[in-house]
mmCIF file of C-alpha atoms in Angstrom:
data_model
loop_
_atom_site.group_PDB
_atom_site.id
_atom_site.type_symbol
_atom_site.label_atom_id
_atom_site.label_comp_id
_atom_site.label_asym_id
_atom_site.label_seq_id
_atom_site.Cartn_x
_atom_site.Cartn_y
_atom_site.Cartn_z
ATOM 1 C CA MET V 220 0.000 0.000 0.000
ATOM 2 C CA ALA V 221 1.106 3.514 -0.757
ATOM 3 C CA SER V 222 -0.390 6.948 -0.396
ATOM 4 C CA THR V 223 -1.338 9.015 -3.441
ATOM 5 C CA ASN V 224 1.262 11.487 -2.179
ATOM 6 C CA ASP V 225 3.959 8.867 -2.933
ATOM 7 C CA LEU V 226 3.057 8.337 -6.618
ATOM 8 C CA LYS V 227 5.905 8.305 -9.139
ATOM 9 C CA ASN V 228 6.013 7.867 -12.921
ATOM 10 C CA GLY V 229 6.312 4.181 -13.827
ATOM 11 C CA MET V 230 4.800 2.972 -10.527
ATOM 12 C CA VAL V 231 2.261 0.159 -11.051
ATOM 13 C CA LEU V 232 -1.032 0.309 -9.131
ATOM 14 C CA LYS V 233 -3.594 -2.441 -8.589
ATOM 15 C CA LEU V 234 -7.039 -0.857 -8.995
ATOM 16 C CA GLU V 235 -10.681 -1.888 -9.592
ATOM 17 C CA GLY V 236 -10.910 -5.653 -9.737
ATOM 18 C CA GLY V 237 -7.173 -6.273 -9.583
ATOM 19 C CA GLN V 238 -6.316 -4.576 -12.887
ATOM 20 C CA LEU V 239 -2.757 -3.271 -13.180
ATOM 21 C CA TRP V 240 -2.264 0.378 -14.160
ATOM 22 C CA SER V 241 1.061 2.131 -14.712
ATOM 23 C CA VAL V 242 1.378 5.816 -13.715
ATOM 24 C CA VAL V 243 2.262 7.757 -16.882
ATOM 25 C CA GLU V 244 2.103 11.173 -15.242
ATOM 26 C CA PHE V 245 0.723 12.739 -12.088
ATOM 27 C CA GLN V 246 0.135 16.195 -10.645
ATOM 28 C CA HIS V 247 -0.593 17.241 -7.066
ATOM 29 C CA VAL V 248 -3.253 19.967 -7.073
ATOM 30 C CA LYS V 249 -3.980 22.222 -4.097
ATOM 31 C CA PRO V 250 -6.910 24.442 -5.042
ATOM 32 C CA GLY V 251 -7.542 27.618 -3.071
ATOM 33 C CA LYS V 252 -10.867 26.215 -1.952
ATOM 34 C CA GLY V 253 -11.505 22.573 -1.052
ATOM 35 C CA PRO V 254 -9.238 19.618 -0.365
ATOM 36 C CA ALA V 255 -6.071 18.784 -2.272
ATOM 37 C CA PHE V 256 -6.151 16.030 -4.881
ATOM 38 C CA VAL V 257 -3.865 14.145 -7.263
ATOM 39 C CA ARG V 258 -4.619 14.140 -10.997
ATOM 40 C CA THR V 259 -3.100 11.144 -12.816
ATOM 41 C CA LYS V 260 -2.829 9.640 -16.276
ATOM 42 C CA LEU V 261 -2.816 5.839 -15.995
ATOM 43 C CA LYS V 262 -2.024 3.202 -18.647
ATOM 44 C CA ASN V 263 -3.463 -0.304 -18.397
ATOM 45 C CA VAL V 264 -0.452 -2.640 -18.355
ATOM 46 C CA LEU V 265 -2.162 -5.396 -20.354
ATOM 47 C CA SER V 266 -4.384 -3.538 -22.834
ATOM 48 C CA GLY V 267 -2.429 -0.275 -23.200
ATOM 49 C CA LYS V 268 -5.593 1.799 -22.649
ATOM 50 C CA VAL V 269 -4.849 5.245 -21.147
ATOM 51 C CA VAL V 270 -7.283 6.924 -18.720
ATOM 52 C CA ASP V 271 -7.308 10.038 -16.539
ATOM 53 C CA LYS V 272 -8.109 9.396 -12.875
ATOM 54 C CA THR V 273 -8.308 11.750 -9.909
ATOM 55 C CA PHE V 274 -7.566 10.663 -6.330
ATOM 56 C CA ASN V 275 -8.059 12.601 -3.096
ATOM 57 C CA ALA V 276 -4.697 13.527 -1.571
ATOM 58 C CA GLY V 277 -3.430 11.058 1.026
ATOM 59 C CA VAL V 278 -5.730 8.187 -0.041
ATOM 60 C CA LYS V 279 -4.182 4.722 0.164
ATOM 61 C CA VAL V 280 -3.751 2.864 -3.142
ATOM 62 C CA GLU V 281 -2.545 -0.693 -3.622
ATOM 63 C CA THR V 282 0.758 -0.993 -5.460
ATOM 64 C CA ALA V 283 1.777 -4.011 -7.505
ATOM 65 C CA THR V 284 5.254 -5.456 -7.579
ATOM 66 C CA VAL V 285 6.353 -5.763 -11.192
ATOM 67 C CA ASP V 286 9.637 -7.556 -11.731
ATOM 68 C CA LYS V 287 11.396 -6.247 -14.858
ATOM 69 C CA ARG V 288 14.399 -8.235 -16.043
ATOM 70 C CA ASP V 289 16.598 -8.064 -19.100
ATOM 71 C CA MET V 290 16.361 -11.395 -20.873
ATOM 72 C CA GLN V 291 17.795 -12.712 -24.114
ATOM 73 C CA PHE V 292 15.444 -14.052 -26.792
ATOM 74 C CA SER V 293 16.529 -17.626 -27.561
ATOM 75 C CA TYR V 294 14.076 -19.194 -30.000
ATOM 76 C CA MET V 295 10.431 -19.831 -30.960
ATOM 77 C CA ASP V 296 8.751 -22.992 -29.675
ATOM 78 C CA GLY V 297 5.415 -23.228 -31.478
ATOM 79 C CA GLU V 298 3.332 -20.287 -30.255
ATOM 80 C CA TYR V 299 5.759 -19.490 -27.425
ATOM 81 C CA PHE V 300 8.783 -17.216 -27.371
ATOM 82 C CA VAL V 301 11.583 -18.599 -25.202
ATOM 83 C CA PHE V 302 13.657 -16.073 -23.252
ATOM 84 C CA MET V 303 16.711 -16.774 -21.107
ATOM 85 C CA ASP V 304 17.477 -14.897 -17.893
ATOM 86 C CA MET V 305 21.079 -13.693 -18.298
ATOM 87 C CA GLU V 306 21.834 -13.976 -14.566
ATOM 88 C CA THR V 307 20.326 -17.372 -13.668
ATOM 89 C CA TYR V 308 20.218 -18.931 -17.172
ATOM 90 C CA ASP V 309 16.619 -20.003 -16.489
ATOM 91 C CA GLN V 310 14.388 -20.217 -19.543
ATOM 92 C CA LEU V 311 10.968 -18.574 -19.643
ATOM 93 C CA MET V 312 8.248 -19.398 -22.170
ATOM 94 C CA VAL V 313 6.175 -16.332 -23.097
ATOM 95 C CA GLU V 314 2.858 -16.379 -24.983
ATOM 96 C CA ARG V 315 2.548 -14.410 -28.234
ATOM 97 C CA LYS V 316 -0.080 -12.016 -26.755
ATOM 98 C CA ALA V 317 2.341 -10.948 -23.996
ATOM 99 C CA VAL V 318 5.082 -10.297 -26.572
ATOM 100 C CA GLY V 319 2.724 -8.197 -28.710
ATOM 101 C CA ASP V 320 4.254 -6.023 -31.455
ATOM 102 C CA ALA V 321 7.762 -6.732 -30.158
ATOM 103 C CA ALA V 322 7.494 -10.039 -32.073
ATOM 104 C CA ASN V 323 8.027 -8.065 -35.298
ATOM 105 C CA PHE V 324 11.559 -7.167 -34.231
ATOM 106 C CA LEU V 325 12.806 -10.174 -32.222
ATOM 107 C CA VAL V 326 15.849 -12.004 -33.559
ATOM 108 C CA GLU V 327 17.736 -14.720 -31.696
ATOM 109 C CA GLY V 328 20.193 -13.120 -29.299
ATOM 110 C CA PHE V 329 18.301 -9.819 -28.865
ATOM 111 C CA THR V 330 17.945 -8.558 -25.299
ATOM 112 C CA ALA V 331 14.477 -7.447 -24.184
ATOM 113 C CA THR V 332 12.927 -6.363 -20.887
ATOM 114 C CA VAL V 333 10.393 -8.920 -19.647
ATOM 115 C CA ALA V 334 7.941 -7.649 -17.001
ATOM 116 C CA GLN V 335 6.314 -10.168 -14.655
ATOM 117 C CA HIS V 336 3.762 -9.877 -11.861
ATOM 118 C CA GLU V 337 3.185 -12.863 -9.550
ATOM 119 C CA GLY V 338 4.765 -15.225 -12.090
ATOM 120 C CA GLU V 339 2.637 -14.008 -15.011
ATOM 121 C CA VAL V 340 4.367 -12.245 -17.908
ATOM 122 C CA LEU V 341 2.706 -8.879 -18.493
ATOM 123 C CA PHE V 342 4.639 -7.542 -21.466
ATOM 124 C CA VAL V 343 7.930 -7.615 -23.355
ATOM 125 C CA GLU V 344 9.652 -4.305 -24.039
ATOM 126 C CA LEU V 345 12.356 -3.731 -26.643
ATOM 127 C CA PRO V 346 14.780 -0.826 -26.905
ATOM 128 C CA ALA V 347 13.427 2.161 -28.894
ATOM 129 C CA ALA V 348 15.509 1.159 -31.934
ATOM 130 C CA VAL V 349 16.978 -2.111 -33.182
ATOM 131 C CA GLU V 350 19.331 -3.052 -35.998
ATOM 132 C CA LEU V 351 17.963 -5.568 -38.483
ATOM 133 C CA THR V 352 18.955 -6.899 -41.905
ATOM 134 C CA VAL V 353 16.756 -6.342 -44.970
ATOM 135 C CA ALA V 354 15.858 -9.844 -46.163
ATOM 136 C CA GLU V 355 14.144 -8.770 -49.362
ATOM 137 C CA THR V 356 13.356 -5.562 -51.241
ATOM 138 C CA GLU V 357 12.990 -4.615 -54.869
ATOM 139 C CA PRO V 358 15.677 -2.457 -56.452
ATOM 140 C CA GLY V 359 14.878 1.269 -56.597
ATOM 141 C CA LEU V 360 14.327 2.627 -60.098
ATOM 142 C CA GLN V 361 16.560 5.437 -61.384
ATOM 143 C CA GLY V 362 13.678 7.815 -62.196
ATOM 144 C CA ASP V 363 11.944 7.427 -58.810
ATOM 145 C CA ARG V 364 14.128 9.849 -56.864
ATOM 146 C CA SER V 365 12.291 13.146 -57.447
ATOM 147 C CA THR V 366 9.864 12.639 -54.565
ATOM 148 C CA GLY V 367 12.210 10.857 -52.147
ATOM 149 C CA GLY V 368 9.803 7.926 -52.225
ATOM 150 C CA THR V 369 9.769 4.707 -50.296
ATOM 151 C CA LYS V 370 9.331 1.045 -51.113
ATOM 152 C CA PRO V 371 8.349 -2.010 -49.043
ATOM 153 C CA ALA V 372 11.103 -4.111 -47.520
ATOM 154 C CA THR V 373 10.854 -7.385 -45.620
ATOM 155 C CA LEU V 374 13.114 -7.617 -42.564
ATOM 156 C CA GLU V 375 14.888 -10.769 -41.358
ATOM 157 C CA THR V 376 12.025 -11.251 -38.862
ATOM 158 C CA GLY V 377 9.450 -11.334 -41.673
ATOM 159 C CA HIS V 378 8.010 -7.925 -40.720
ATOM 160 C CA GLN V 379 7.453 -5.507 -43.612
ATOM 161 C CA ILE V 380 8.282 -1.779 -43.383
ATOM 162 C CA GLN V 381 8.752 1.153 -45.763
ATOM 163 C CA VAL V 382 12.356 2.102 -46.609
ATOM 164 C CA PRO V 383 13.945 4.699 -48.928
ATOM 165 C CA LEU V 384 14.554 3.643 -52.528
ATOM 166 C CA PHE V 385 18.360 3.379 -52.118
ATOM 167 C CA ILE V 386 18.173 0.521 -49.566
ATOM 168 C CA THR V 387 19.122 -2.885 -51.005
ATOM 169 C CA THR V 388 18.661 -6.509 -49.929
ATOM 170 C CA GLY V 389 21.214 -7.575 -47.299
ATOM 171 C CA GLU V 390 21.770 -4.091 -45.830
ATOM 172 C CA LYS V 391 21.619 -3.544 -42.069
ATOM 173 C CA ILE V 392 19.204 -0.778 -41.053
ATOM 174 C CA LYS V 393 18.010 0.804 -37.816
ATOM 175 C CA VAL V 394 14.247 0.511 -37.150
ATOM 176 C CA ASP V 395 12.059 2.262 -34.539
ATOM 177 C CA THR V 396 10.330 -0.517 -32.550
ATOM 178 C CA ARG V 397 7.424 1.725 -31.500
ATOM 179 C CA THR V 398 6.367 2.933 -34.976
ATOM 180 C CA SER V 399 8.079 0.499 -37.429
ATOM 181 C CA ASP V 400 9.758 3.506 -39.078
ATOM 182 C CA TYR V 401 13.071 3.326 -40.914
ATOM 183 C CA LEU V 402 15.660 5.365 -38.966
ATOM 184 C CA GLY V 403 18.795 4.966 -41.077
ATOM 185 C CA ARG V 404 21.543 2.719 -42.355
ATOM 186 C CA VAL V 405 23.940 0.983 -39.987
ATOM 187 C CA ASN V 406 27.567 1.508 -40.950
ATOM 188 C CA SER V 407 29.539 -1.690 -40.631
#
């Protein structure tokens, strides 16, 4: 249990029916008239839904212990992603729904943050950008450069993104894991 006066960004709260909500931002408000309160923006850990919620100042809220560990992605086993804890070398099987969009960017050997609560995997978080190899893309045509256009490219993970026309098959590129945007070439 914690008081609303102790809220911090990133703290995970257990509210209404045991749902887990992460504090995105908070603000203590002391109006000239009436009691103080705390205005928060909360994100549902599982669904990603963001809501605004107001608490009276000093009210007790239940906090949840979320264990975040850096783990290395090892391999796919059917519908499960297998991660290895780098400290204990224990393997953890994670369902596809918990991995979410991170599955588009996971390659064997990548390190990801795996968040667990009471033994259940909540989500898998990747760094903001990763380096991947272009598995397949069509060659850019000479006359297509006037608009600075893009073309589809399939990454080594099978995920398809838009890249500039000058990118060729086999090149290593940097990709934003939040938006699937091309960020640039990787110099070897």
